[in-house]
Amino acid sequence: MARLYYGTDASPVTFPDRLLAYVKVITATKLRRNESFTLTWTGDPDTAGRSAIWLHPSIPMRFVFTSPEPEQLVGEYLRALADQANASAGLVIDLRTWENDEQSVSRASGSQAPARRPVRAVRAA
């Protein structure tokens, strides 16, 4: 599991490595443009309800991944998440269903690729 350290909070938020790779790409893109947004997630087995954080360029954050290699990301799913991050509700992720969502977007776009090695992929830095 990857970890997101946000602000001065010493306890990280944990996400699967590939999911946090998507969040990292979107966050870097938006904050580089000086665009703040909310990140909301549900389905965390350790937390009832939902959690949300306000992502802003002035708030420090650190992404820590379990794997030393960058994840292969599905470009179509990355674009769908980026569009969502641009909406007023911000980026909303369900930890229980995000892999199915990723595969659905990949199938709908015509890519017949497995979740770990999609044909049309973006390499997360």
Backbone as ProteinMPNN parsed JSONL, in Angstrom:
{"seq_chain_A": "MARLYYGTDASPVTFPDRLLAYVKVITATKLRRNESFTLTWTGDPDTAGRSAIWLHPSIPMRFVFTSPEPEQLVGEYLRALADQANASAGLVIDLRTWENDEQSVSRASGSQAPARRPVRAVRAA", "coords_chain_A": {"N_chain_A": [[0.835, -1.184, 0.0], [0.5, 2.192, -0.809], [1.425, 5.404, 0.524], [0.119, 8.565, 1.469], [1.31, 11.445, 2.707], [0.13, 14.237, 4.268], [0.128, 17.677, 4.733], [0.819, 18.644, 8.075], [0.179, 16.376, 9.381], [1.121, 13.431, 10.912], [0.288, 10.85, 10.491], [-0.262, 8.774, 7.752], [-2.373, 8.707, 4.793], [-3.599, 5.817, 3.321], [-3.414, 4.17, 0.199], [-3.938, 1.92, -2.564], [-1.011, 1.242, -4.526], [-1.16, 1.798, -7.385], [-3.503, 3.321, -7.56], [-2.817, 5.556, -5.989], [-0.829, 6.499, -7.632], [-2.289, 7.493, -9.814], [-3.641, 9.579, -8.474], [-1.454, 11.132, -7.745], [-0.435, 12.036, -10.251], [-2.593, 13.585, -11.185], [-2.782, 15.445, -9.085], [-0.24, 16.707, -9.186], [-0.398, 17.89, -11.712], [-2.602, 19.681, -11.445], [-1.818, 21.291, -9.23], [0.54, 22.365, -10.188], [-0.512, 24.138, -11.961], [-1.499, 25.9, -10.226], [-4.005, 25.327, -9.179], [-6.346, 24.566, -6.84], [-8.06, 21.815, -5.215], [-10.532, 19.403, -4.063], [-9.977, 16.188, -2.617], [-11.697, 13.345, -2.217], [-12.46, 10.333, -0.535], [-13.972, 7.139, -0.242], [-14.952, 4.024, 1.307], [-12.859, 3.1, 2.832], [-11.612, 0.655, 4.909], [-10.851, 1.176, 7.511], [-12.059, 3.51, 8.268], [-15.169, 4.857, 8.896], [-17.777, 6.079, 6.776], [-16.892, 8.912, 4.818], [-13.86, 10.515, 3.727], [-12.122, 13.596, 3.266], [-9.806, 15.831, 1.76], [-8.375, 19.064, 1.291], [-6.582, 20.004, -1.388], [-3.859, 21.985, -1.917], [-1.43, 24.243, -3.257], [0.223, 25.352, -1.252], [0.293, 23.592, 0.844], [2.209, 21.11, 2.272], [3.014, 17.884, 0.877], [3.618, 14.374, 0.561], [4.308, 11.589, -1.412], [4.5, 8.175, -1.035], [5.543, 5.177, -2.299], [5.074, 1.627, -2.45], [6.228, -0.013, -4.393], [9.281, 0.139, -6.247], [9.263, 0.711, -8.93], [7.617, 2.749, -11.42], [4.052, 2.873, -11.78], [1.91, 1.462, -14.312], [-0.394, 3.344, -15.97], [-3.775, 3.717, -17.011], [-4.584, 5.634, -19.679], [-7.138, 6.644, -20.446], [-8.653, 6.35, -18.112], [-7.208, 7.99, -16.419], [-7.716, 10.47, -17.641], [-10.484, 10.593, -17.187], [-10.553, 10.774, -14.379], [-9.169, 13.186, -14.082], [-10.945, 14.966, -15.308], [-13.011, 14.778, -13.47], [-11.732, 15.852, -11.207], [-11.631, 18.465, -11.986], [-14.205, 19.323, -11.706], [-16.771, 20.838, -9.62], [-17.227, 19.267, -7.336], [-14.842, 18.007, -6.974], [-12.223, 15.493, -6.894], [-13.396, 12.293, -6.477], [-13.137, 9.191, -5.008], [-13.832, 5.762, -4.788], [-12.64, 3.387, -2.764], [-13.321, 0.739, -2.848], [-14.235, 0.164, -5.399], [-12.654, 1.265, -7.424], [-10.81, -0.11, -9.107], [-12.483, -1.654, -10.751], [-13.814, 0.448, -11.991], [-11.674, 1.591, -13.396], [-11.064, -0.503, -15.181], [-13.497, -0.642, -16.561], [-13.604, 1.834, -17.903], [-11.386, 1.501, -19.517], [-12.197, -0.693, -21.107], [-14.461, 0.431, -22.345], [-13.289, 2.312, -23.951], [-12.127, 0.803, -25.831], [-9.738, -0.475, -25.373], [-8.426, -3.576, -24.751], [-7.148, -4.596, -22.315], [-5.251, -6.058, -19.616], [-5.537, -5.212, -16.112], [-3.036, -4.585, -14.908], [-1.157, -4.188, -16.956], [-1.91, -2.193, -19.176], [-2.753, -1.594, -22.644], [-2.825, 0.985, -23.837], [-1.126, 3.129, -22.162], [-0.011, 5.259, -19.529], [2.948, 6.184, -18.079], [3.523, 6.557, -14.739], [5.409, 8.962, -13.058]], "CA_chain_A": [[0.0, 0.0, 0.0], [1.201, 3.471, -0.881], [1.01, 6.333, 1.573], [0.109, 9.996, 1.191], [1.484, 12.276, 3.893], [-0.478, 15.508, 3.885], [0.242, 18.711, 5.746], [1.647, 18.305, 9.232], [-0.329, 15.136, 9.969], [2.148, 12.382, 10.87], [-0.296, 9.577, 10.051], [-0.552, 8.875, 6.322], [-3.545, 8.108, 4.164], [-3.086, 4.711, 2.503], [-4.109, 3.814, -1.028], [-3.161, 1.007, -3.4], [0.035, 1.957, -5.263], [-1.601, 2.305, -8.685], [-4.477, 4.392, -7.335], [-2.106, 6.765, -5.561], [-0.117, 7.013, -8.805], [-3.261, 8.345, -10.52], [-3.857, 10.784, -7.664], [-0.224, 11.93, -7.823], [-0.367, 12.697, -11.556], [-3.628, 14.626, -11.205], [-2.4, 16.473, -8.112], [0.896, 17.461, -9.718], [-0.866, 18.706, -12.837], [-3.452, 20.78, -10.97], [-1.075, 22.214, -8.366], [1.485, 23.086, -11.041], [-1.307, 25.227, -12.547], [-1.972, 26.675, -9.076], [-5.425, 25.012, -9.024], [-6.666, 23.76, -5.667], [-9.237, 20.965, -5.379], [-10.724, 18.439, -2.982], [-9.845, 14.757, -2.856], [-12.589, 12.634, -1.301], [-12.457, 8.89, -0.735], [-14.879, 6.313, 0.556], [-14.624, 2.609, 1.248], [-11.689, 2.774, 3.658], [-12.076, -0.259, 5.954], [-10.516, 1.702, 8.835], [-12.788, 4.751, 8.526], [-16.574, 4.855, 8.475], [-18.17, 7.282, 6.038], [-15.963, 9.375, 3.785], [-12.822, 11.46, 4.138], [-11.778, 14.548, 2.218], [-8.773, 16.818, 2.047], [-8.266, 20.17, 0.354], [-5.226, 20.015, -1.926], [-3.472, 23.365, -2.223], [0.021, 24.298, -3.456], [0.974, 25.772, -0.057], [0.257, 22.536, 1.854], [3.171, 20.071, 1.876], [2.552, 16.507, 0.776], [4.634, 13.43, 0.108], [3.776, 10.328, -1.903], [5.439, 7.077, -0.798], [5.035, 3.991, -2.978], [5.683, 0.364, -2.075], [7.027, -0.491, -5.523], [10.275, 1.097, -6.733], [8.981, 1.004, -10.345], [6.373, 3.484, -11.651], [2.888, 2.095, -12.199], [1.339, 1.681, -15.643], [-1.713, 3.947, -15.793], [-4.653, 3.736, -18.18], [-4.77, 7.031, -20.057], [-8.552, 7.012, -20.454], [-9.087, 6.485, -16.718], [-6.546, 9.198, -15.92], [-8.484, 11.616, -18.147], [-11.776, 10.625, -16.481], [-10.3, 11.298, -13.036], [-8.8, 14.594, -14.219], [-12.193, 15.7, -15.548], [-13.715, 14.819, -12.193], [-11.01, 16.781, -10.335], [-11.938, 19.818, -12.452], [-15.594, 19.643, -11.361], [-16.904, 21.492, -8.31], [-17.161, 18.281, -6.253], [-13.475, 17.532, -6.853], [-11.936, 14.101, -7.199], [-14.042, 11.384, -5.523], [-12.706, 7.826, -5.3], [-14.316, 4.697, -3.912], [-11.554, 2.41, -2.659], [-13.853, -0.604, -3.11], [-14.625, -0.054, -6.797], [-11.85, 2.016, -8.393], [-10.219, -0.993, -10.119], [-13.547, -1.957, -11.716], [-14.023, 1.672, -12.763], [-10.533, 1.701, -14.306], [-11.239, -1.505, -16.231], [-14.671, -0.27, -17.359], [-13.214, 2.925, -18.792], [-10.466, 0.924, -20.488], [-13.001, -1.5, -22.04], [-15.337, 1.321, -23.111], [-12.492, 3.038, -24.938], [-11.649, -0.134, -26.83], [-8.531, -1.174, -24.936], [-8.69, -4.886, -24.154], [-5.899, -4.822, -21.61], [-5.358, -6.399, -18.207], [-5.418, -4.061, -15.216], [-1.655, -4.259, -14.567], [-0.38, -3.801, -18.124], [-2.811, -1.767, -20.239], [-2.157, -1.324, -23.948], [-2.626, 2.435, -23.902], [-0.77, 3.412, -20.78], [0.795, 6.415, -19.177], [3.827, 5.777, -16.989], [3.585, 7.529, -13.656], [6.805, 9.262, -12.68]], "C_chain_A": [[0.884, 1.253, 0.0], [0.639, 4.403, 0.184], [1.108, 7.775, 1.082], [0.214, 10.708, 2.529], [1.044, 13.679, 3.505], [-0.391, 16.505, 5.025], [1.177, 18.278, 6.868], [1.182, 17.04, 9.926], [0.714, 14.032, 9.807], [1.597, 11.038, 10.403], [-0.725, 9.701, 8.59], [-1.924, 8.32, 5.965], [-2.993, 7.008, 3.271], [-4.029, 4.418, 1.338], [-3.312, 2.707, -1.707], [-2.169, 1.81, -4.256], [-0.47, 2.577, -6.562], [-2.606, 3.439, -8.526], [-3.774, 5.67, -6.901], [-1.288, 7.346, -6.71], [-1.036, 7.903, -9.645], [-3.437, 9.672, -9.772], [-2.638, 11.706, -7.755], [-0.137, 12.698, -9.143], [-1.372, 13.846, -11.623], [-3.251, 15.774, -10.276], [-1.263, 17.33, -8.646], [0.464, 18.39, -10.846], [-1.651, 19.918, -12.342], [-2.66, 21.774, -10.125], [-0.014, 22.981, -9.142], [0.787, 24.286, -11.701], [-1.864, 26.162, -11.471], [-3.481, 26.52, -8.877], [-5.617, 24.102, -7.807], [-7.901, 22.912, -5.956], [-9.363, 20.045, -4.177], [-10.501, 17.021, -3.5], [-10.684, 14.079, -1.779], [-12.492, 11.151, -1.593], [-13.406, 8.228, 0.241], [-14.381, 4.876, 0.477], [-13.383, 2.218, 2.007], [-12.148, 1.876, 4.796], [-11.796, 0.252, 7.371], [-11.309, 2.942, 9.227], [-14.215, 4.628, 8.021], [-16.868, 6.145, 7.712], [-17.172, 7.63, 4.953], [-14.975, 10.355, 4.395], [-12.529, 12.381, 2.968], [-10.659, 15.455, 2.705], [-8.787, 17.867, 0.941], [-6.817, 20.215, -0.105], [-4.913, 21.411, -2.449], [-1.952, 23.423, -2.35], [0.817, 24.65, -2.196], [1.027, 24.691, 1.028], [1.224, 21.423, 1.431], [2.533, 18.694, 1.815], [3.695, 15.659, 0.235], [3.948, 12.131, -0.257], [4.85, 9.26, -1.708], [4.819, 5.808, -1.367], [5.782, 2.744, -2.513], [6.64, -0.109, -3.154], [8.051, 0.568, -5.938], [10.04, 1.51, -8.191], [7.686, 1.797, -10.472], [5.268, 2.555, -12.146], [2.51, 2.424, -13.637], [-0.092, 2.175, -15.44], [-2.478, 3.931, -17.104], [-4.991, 5.198, -18.494], [-6.212, 7.492, -20.009], [-9.079, 7.205, -19.022], [-8.456, 7.724, -16.094], [-7.303, 10.442, -16.377], [-9.837, 11.731, -17.441], [-11.604, 11.188, -15.073], [-9.942, 12.785, -13.083], [-10.036, 15.452, -14.479], [-12.976, 15.842, -14.253], [-13.059, 15.823, -11.246], [-11.298, 18.235, -10.717], [-13.36, 20.254, -12.116], [-15.659, 20.227, -9.948], [-16.835, 20.519, -7.138], [-15.74, 17.762, -6.04], [-13.359, 16.061, -7.206], [-12.506, 13.215, -6.099], [-13.724, 9.957, -5.938], [-13.31, 6.871, -4.284], [-13.254, 3.608, -3.909], [-12.015, 0.984, -2.954], [-14.04, -0.871, -4.595], [-13.7, 0.573, -7.824], [-11.221, 1.116, -9.466], [-11.249, -1.394, -11.173], [-13.829, -0.75, -12.59], [-12.917, 1.844, -13.803], [-10.698, 0.732, -15.479], [-12.424, -1.166, -17.135], [-14.338, 0.828, -18.354], [-12.297, 2.395, -19.885], [-11.231, 0.118, -21.541], [-13.862, -0.609, -22.932], [-14.567, 2.067, -24.196], [-11.917, 2.117, -26.008], [-10.376, -0.851, -26.459], [-8.94, -2.477, -24.28], [-7.449, -5.3, -23.391], [-6.144, -5.254, -20.181], [-5.081, -5.176, -17.349], [-3.971, -3.657, -14.974], [-0.843, -3.761, -15.754], [-1.294, -3.378, -19.267], [-2.056, -1.448, -21.532], [-1.844, 0.153, -24.086], [-2.363, 2.907, -22.486], [0.05, 4.688, -20.68], [1.663, 5.965, -18.015], [3.867, 6.898, -15.963], [5.031, 7.732, -13.263], [7.025, 8.997, -11.216]], "O_chain_A": [[1.878, 1.338, 0.722], [-0.474, 4.214, 0.677], [2.047, 8.151, 0.38], [-0.67, 10.596, 3.378], [1.532, 14.241, 2.524], [-0.791, 16.21, 6.151], [2.195, 17.629, 6.631], [1.737, 16.666, 10.96], [1.138, 13.735, 8.69], [2.361, 10.177, 9.966], [-1.462, 10.619, 8.23], [-2.54, 7.575, 6.727], [-2.027, 7.229, 2.541], [-5.252, 4.419, 1.476], [-2.117, 2.57, -1.446], [-2.468, 2.933, -4.661], [-0.232, 3.758, -6.815], [-2.565, 4.413, -9.278], [-4.097, 6.752, -7.391], [-1.073, 8.557, -6.761], [-0.609, 8.949, -10.133], [-3.387, 10.747, -10.37], [-2.786, 12.926, -7.833], [0.198, 13.882, -9.15], [-1.039, 14.945, -12.064], [-3.386, 16.942, -10.641], [-1.322, 18.557, -8.564], [0.906, 19.536, -10.923], [-1.398, 21.045, -12.767], [-2.819, 22.983, -10.291], [0.303, 24.12, -8.799], [1.413, 25.313, -11.963], [-2.605, 27.097, -11.772], [-4.157, 27.46, -8.458], [-5.094, 22.988, -7.773], [-8.696, 23.245, -6.835], [-8.438, 19.916, -3.375], [-10.794, 16.702, -4.652], [-10.416, 14.218, -0.586], [-12.446, 10.744, -2.754], [-13.612, 8.679, 1.367], [-13.5, 4.555, -0.32], [-12.892, 1.101, 1.842], [-12.998, 2.288, 5.585], [-12.434, -0.192, 8.325], [-11.248, 3.384, 10.375], [-14.441, 4.328, 6.849], [-16.265, 7.182, 7.985], [-16.668, 6.752, 4.253], [-15.228, 10.946, 5.445], [-12.673, 11.988, 1.811], [-10.573, 15.798, 3.884], [-9.164, 17.587, -0.196], [-5.918, 20.44, 0.706], [-5.614, 21.942, -3.31], [-1.251, 22.72, -1.621], [1.984, 24.275, -2.091], [1.731, 24.854, 2.025], [1.075, 20.856, 0.349], [1.634, 18.373, 2.593], [4.6, 16.145, -0.443], [3.109, 11.628, 0.491], [5.981, 9.424, -2.166], [3.722, 5.408, -0.978], [6.976, 2.8, -2.22], [7.746, -0.557, -2.853], [7.734, 1.757, -5.979], [10.554, 2.536, -8.638], [6.745, 1.555, -9.716], [5.529, 1.574, -12.843], [2.76, 3.529, -14.118], [-0.904, 1.497, -14.811], [-1.899, 4.109, -18.176], [-5.599, 5.899, -17.686], [-6.489, 8.611, -19.578], [-9.86, 8.121, -18.763], [-9.106, 8.429, -15.322], [-7.509, 11.367, -15.591], [-10.286, 12.835, -17.131], [-12.42, 11.993, -14.623], [-10.364, 13.554, -12.219], [-10.159, 16.546, -13.929], [-13.539, 16.9, -13.972], [-13.756, 16.566, -10.555], [-11.217, 19.13, -9.875], [-13.684, 21.436, -12.23], [-14.704, 20.116, -9.179], [-16.422, 20.91, -6.046], [-15.466, 17.136, -5.016], [-14.288, 15.464, -7.75], [-12.15, 13.362, -4.93], [-14.0, 9.552, -7.068], [-13.303, 7.133, -3.081], [-12.998, 2.981, -4.937], [-11.199, 0.119, -3.274], [-14.008, -2.028, -5.014], [-13.95, 0.422, -9.02], [-11.108, 1.531, -10.619], [-10.925, -1.466, -12.358], [-14.058, -0.891, -13.792], [-13.186, 2.199, -14.95], [-10.493, 1.108, -16.633], [-12.36, -1.382, -18.346], [-14.743, 0.764, -19.515], [-12.414, 2.791, -21.045], [-10.948, 0.231, -22.734], [-13.984, -0.859, -24.131], [-15.127, 2.413, -25.236], [-11.3, 2.575, -26.969], [-9.965, -1.765, -27.174], [-9.731, -2.47, -23.337], [-6.77, -6.252, -23.777], [-7.145, -4.86, -19.583], [-4.463, -4.215, -17.807], [-3.7, -2.464, -14.843], [0.085, -2.974, -15.566], [-1.445, -4.122, -20.236], [-0.881, -1.082, -21.51], [-0.719, 0.527, -24.415], [-3.297, 3.065, -21.699], [0.705, 5.117, -21.629], [1.143, 5.41, -17.047], [4.202, 8.039, -16.281], [5.791, 6.771, -13.15], [8.133, 9.19, -10.713]]}, "name": "protein", "num_of_chains": 1, "seq": "MARLYYGTDASPVTFPDRLLAYVKVITATKLRRNESFTLTWTGDPDTAGRSAIWLHPSIPMRFVFTSPEPEQLVGEYLRALADQANASAGLVIDLRTWENDEQSVSRASGSQAPARRPVRAVRAA"}
